mmCIF file of C-alpha atoms in Angstrom:
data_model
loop_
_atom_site.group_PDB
_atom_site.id
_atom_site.type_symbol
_atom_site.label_atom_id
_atom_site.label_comp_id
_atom_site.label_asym_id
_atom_site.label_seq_id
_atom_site.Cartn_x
_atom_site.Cartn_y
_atom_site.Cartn_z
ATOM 1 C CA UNK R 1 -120.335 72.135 39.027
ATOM 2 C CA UNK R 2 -118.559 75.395 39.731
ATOM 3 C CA UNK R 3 -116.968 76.973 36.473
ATOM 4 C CA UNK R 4 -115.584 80.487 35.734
ATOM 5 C CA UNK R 5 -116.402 82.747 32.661
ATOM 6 C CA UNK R 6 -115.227 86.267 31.616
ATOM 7 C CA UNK R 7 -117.402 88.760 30.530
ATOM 8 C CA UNK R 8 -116.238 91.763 27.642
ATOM 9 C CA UNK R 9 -114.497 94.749 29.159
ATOM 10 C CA UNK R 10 -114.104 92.890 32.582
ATOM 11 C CA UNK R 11 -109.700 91.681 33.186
ATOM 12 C CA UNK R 12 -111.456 89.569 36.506
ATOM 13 C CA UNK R 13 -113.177 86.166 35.951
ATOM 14 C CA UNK R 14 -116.828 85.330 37.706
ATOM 15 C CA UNK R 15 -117.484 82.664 39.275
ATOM 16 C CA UNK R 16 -120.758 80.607 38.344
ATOM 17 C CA UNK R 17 -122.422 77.591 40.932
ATOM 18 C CA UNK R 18 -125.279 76.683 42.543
ATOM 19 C CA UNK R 19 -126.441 78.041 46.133
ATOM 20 C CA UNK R 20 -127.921 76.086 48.614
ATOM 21 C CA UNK R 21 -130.907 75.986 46.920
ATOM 22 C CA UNK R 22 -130.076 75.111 43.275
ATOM 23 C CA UNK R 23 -130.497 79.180 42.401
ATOM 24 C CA UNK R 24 -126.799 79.648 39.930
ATOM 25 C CA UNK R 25 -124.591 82.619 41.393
ATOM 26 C CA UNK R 26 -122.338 84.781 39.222
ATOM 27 C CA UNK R 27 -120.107 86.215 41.303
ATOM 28 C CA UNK R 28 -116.808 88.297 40.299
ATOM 29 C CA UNK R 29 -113.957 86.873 42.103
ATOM 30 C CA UNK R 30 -112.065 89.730 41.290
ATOM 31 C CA UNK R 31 -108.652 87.982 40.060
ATOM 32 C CA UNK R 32 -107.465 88.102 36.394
ATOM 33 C CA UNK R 33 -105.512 84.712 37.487
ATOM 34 C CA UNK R 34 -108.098 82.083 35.976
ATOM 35 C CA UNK R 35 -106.605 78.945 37.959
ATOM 36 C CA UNK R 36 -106.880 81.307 41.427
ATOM 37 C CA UNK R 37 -110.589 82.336 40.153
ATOM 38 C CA UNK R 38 -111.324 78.216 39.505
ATOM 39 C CA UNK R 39 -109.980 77.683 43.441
ATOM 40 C CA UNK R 40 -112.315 80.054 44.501
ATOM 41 C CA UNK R 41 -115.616 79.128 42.797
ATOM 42 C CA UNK R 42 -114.999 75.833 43.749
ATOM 43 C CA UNK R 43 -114.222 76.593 47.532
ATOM 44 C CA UNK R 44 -117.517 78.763 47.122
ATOM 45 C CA UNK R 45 -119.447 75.586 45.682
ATOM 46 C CA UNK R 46 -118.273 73.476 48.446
ATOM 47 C CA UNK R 47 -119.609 75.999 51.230
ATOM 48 C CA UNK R 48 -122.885 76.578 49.401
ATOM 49 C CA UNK R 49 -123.203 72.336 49.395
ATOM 50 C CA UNK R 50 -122.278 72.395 53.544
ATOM 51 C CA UNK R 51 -124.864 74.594 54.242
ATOM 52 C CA UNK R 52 -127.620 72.797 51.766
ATOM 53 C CA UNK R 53 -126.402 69.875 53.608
ATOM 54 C CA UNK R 54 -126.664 71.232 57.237
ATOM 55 C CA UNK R 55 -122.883 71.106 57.939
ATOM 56 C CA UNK R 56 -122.659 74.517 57.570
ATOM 57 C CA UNK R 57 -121.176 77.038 60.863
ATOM 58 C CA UNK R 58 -119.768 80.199 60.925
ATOM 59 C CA UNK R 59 -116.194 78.520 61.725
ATOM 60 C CA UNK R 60 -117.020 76.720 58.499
ATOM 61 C CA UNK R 61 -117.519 79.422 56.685
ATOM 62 C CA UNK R 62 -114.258 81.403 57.900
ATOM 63 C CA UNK R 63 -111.978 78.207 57.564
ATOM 64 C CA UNK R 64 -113.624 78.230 54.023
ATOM 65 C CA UNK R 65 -112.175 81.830 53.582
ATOM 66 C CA UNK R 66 -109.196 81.887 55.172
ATOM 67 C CA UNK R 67 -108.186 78.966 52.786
ATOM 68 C CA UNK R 68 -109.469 80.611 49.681
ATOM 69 C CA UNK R 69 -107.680 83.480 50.932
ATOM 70 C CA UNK R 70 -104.285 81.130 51.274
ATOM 71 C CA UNK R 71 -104.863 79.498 48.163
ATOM 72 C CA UNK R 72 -105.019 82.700 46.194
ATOM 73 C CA UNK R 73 -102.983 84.732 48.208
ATOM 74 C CA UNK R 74 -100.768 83.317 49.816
ATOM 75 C CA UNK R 75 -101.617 84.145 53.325
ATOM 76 C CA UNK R 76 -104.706 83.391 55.520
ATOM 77 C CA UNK R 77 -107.201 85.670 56.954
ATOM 78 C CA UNK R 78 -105.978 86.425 60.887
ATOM 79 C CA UNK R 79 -107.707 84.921 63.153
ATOM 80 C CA UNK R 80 -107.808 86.737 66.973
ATOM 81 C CA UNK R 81 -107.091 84.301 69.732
ATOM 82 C CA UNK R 82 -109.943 84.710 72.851
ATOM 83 C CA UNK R 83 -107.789 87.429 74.732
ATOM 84 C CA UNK R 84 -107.296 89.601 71.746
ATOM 85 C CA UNK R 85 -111.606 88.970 70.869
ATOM 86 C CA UNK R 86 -112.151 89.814 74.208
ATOM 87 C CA UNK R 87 -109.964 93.668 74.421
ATOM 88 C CA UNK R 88 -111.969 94.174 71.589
ATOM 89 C CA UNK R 89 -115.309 93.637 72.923
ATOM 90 C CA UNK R 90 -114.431 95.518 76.468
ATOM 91 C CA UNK R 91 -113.190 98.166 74.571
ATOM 92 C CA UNK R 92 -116.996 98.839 72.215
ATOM 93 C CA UNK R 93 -118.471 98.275 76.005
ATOM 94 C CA UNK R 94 -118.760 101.807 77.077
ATOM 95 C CA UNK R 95 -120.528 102.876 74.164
ATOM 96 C CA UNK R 96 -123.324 101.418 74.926
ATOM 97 C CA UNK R 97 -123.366 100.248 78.725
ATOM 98 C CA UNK R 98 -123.373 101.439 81.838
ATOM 99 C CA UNK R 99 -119.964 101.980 83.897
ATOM 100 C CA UNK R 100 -121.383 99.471 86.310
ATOM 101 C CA UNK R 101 -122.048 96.825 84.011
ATOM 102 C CA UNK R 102 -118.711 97.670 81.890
ATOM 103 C CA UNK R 103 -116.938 96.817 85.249
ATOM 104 C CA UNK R 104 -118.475 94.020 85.640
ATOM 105 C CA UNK R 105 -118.048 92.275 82.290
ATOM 106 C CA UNK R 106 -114.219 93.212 82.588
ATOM 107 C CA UNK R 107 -114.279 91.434 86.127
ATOM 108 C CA UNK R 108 -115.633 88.120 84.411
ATOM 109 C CA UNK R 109 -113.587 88.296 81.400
ATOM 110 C CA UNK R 110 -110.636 88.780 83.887
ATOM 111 C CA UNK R 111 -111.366 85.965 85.759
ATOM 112 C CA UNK R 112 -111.730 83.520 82.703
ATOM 113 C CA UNK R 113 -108.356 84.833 81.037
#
């Protein structure tokens, strides 16, 4: 069971539950708000348990912080729709490609848009 703690000289509370393989994590959580700090452990706990229990994926694991981040915050992680993921990749392209291949990888991602 997820729990928080405070240690001396720290205003944040840690966060204390088990991994996916029974191993405890301490982990600041870096909020002096205890119920905010209690959110997150939990929402920790629960992705550590998905992945012990092979339901775990990388969209699991940003839903799981995007809604921490909601919780706590008030406002979700952005998320970039295809198009946007897409610019981005073209534009890291020529950095490490050829022009030839750049071209071509903007000609497919042209035609799937």
């Amino acid at each position: 069971m997820a729990t928080v703690f405070k240690r001396d000289g720290s205003p944040f509370w840690f966060a204390c539950y088990p991994d996916r393989n029974g191993k405890t994590i301490r982990k600041s959580t870096k909020t002096s708000d205890r119920a905010a700090a209690t959110r997150m452990s939990l929402e920790w706990e629960h992705a550590e348990q998905s992945a012990r229990e092979g339901h775990a994926s990388i969209a699991t694991f940003q839903k799981v912080m995007s809604d921490i981040s909601e919780k706590v915050m008030g406002e979700a992680l952005p998320s970039m729709s295809i198009r946007q993921y897409f610019e981005e990749w073209l534009s890291y392209l020529p950095r490490t490609n050829a022009p030839t291949t750049v071209e071509r990888y903007s000609h497919t991602t042209r035609l799937f848009l």
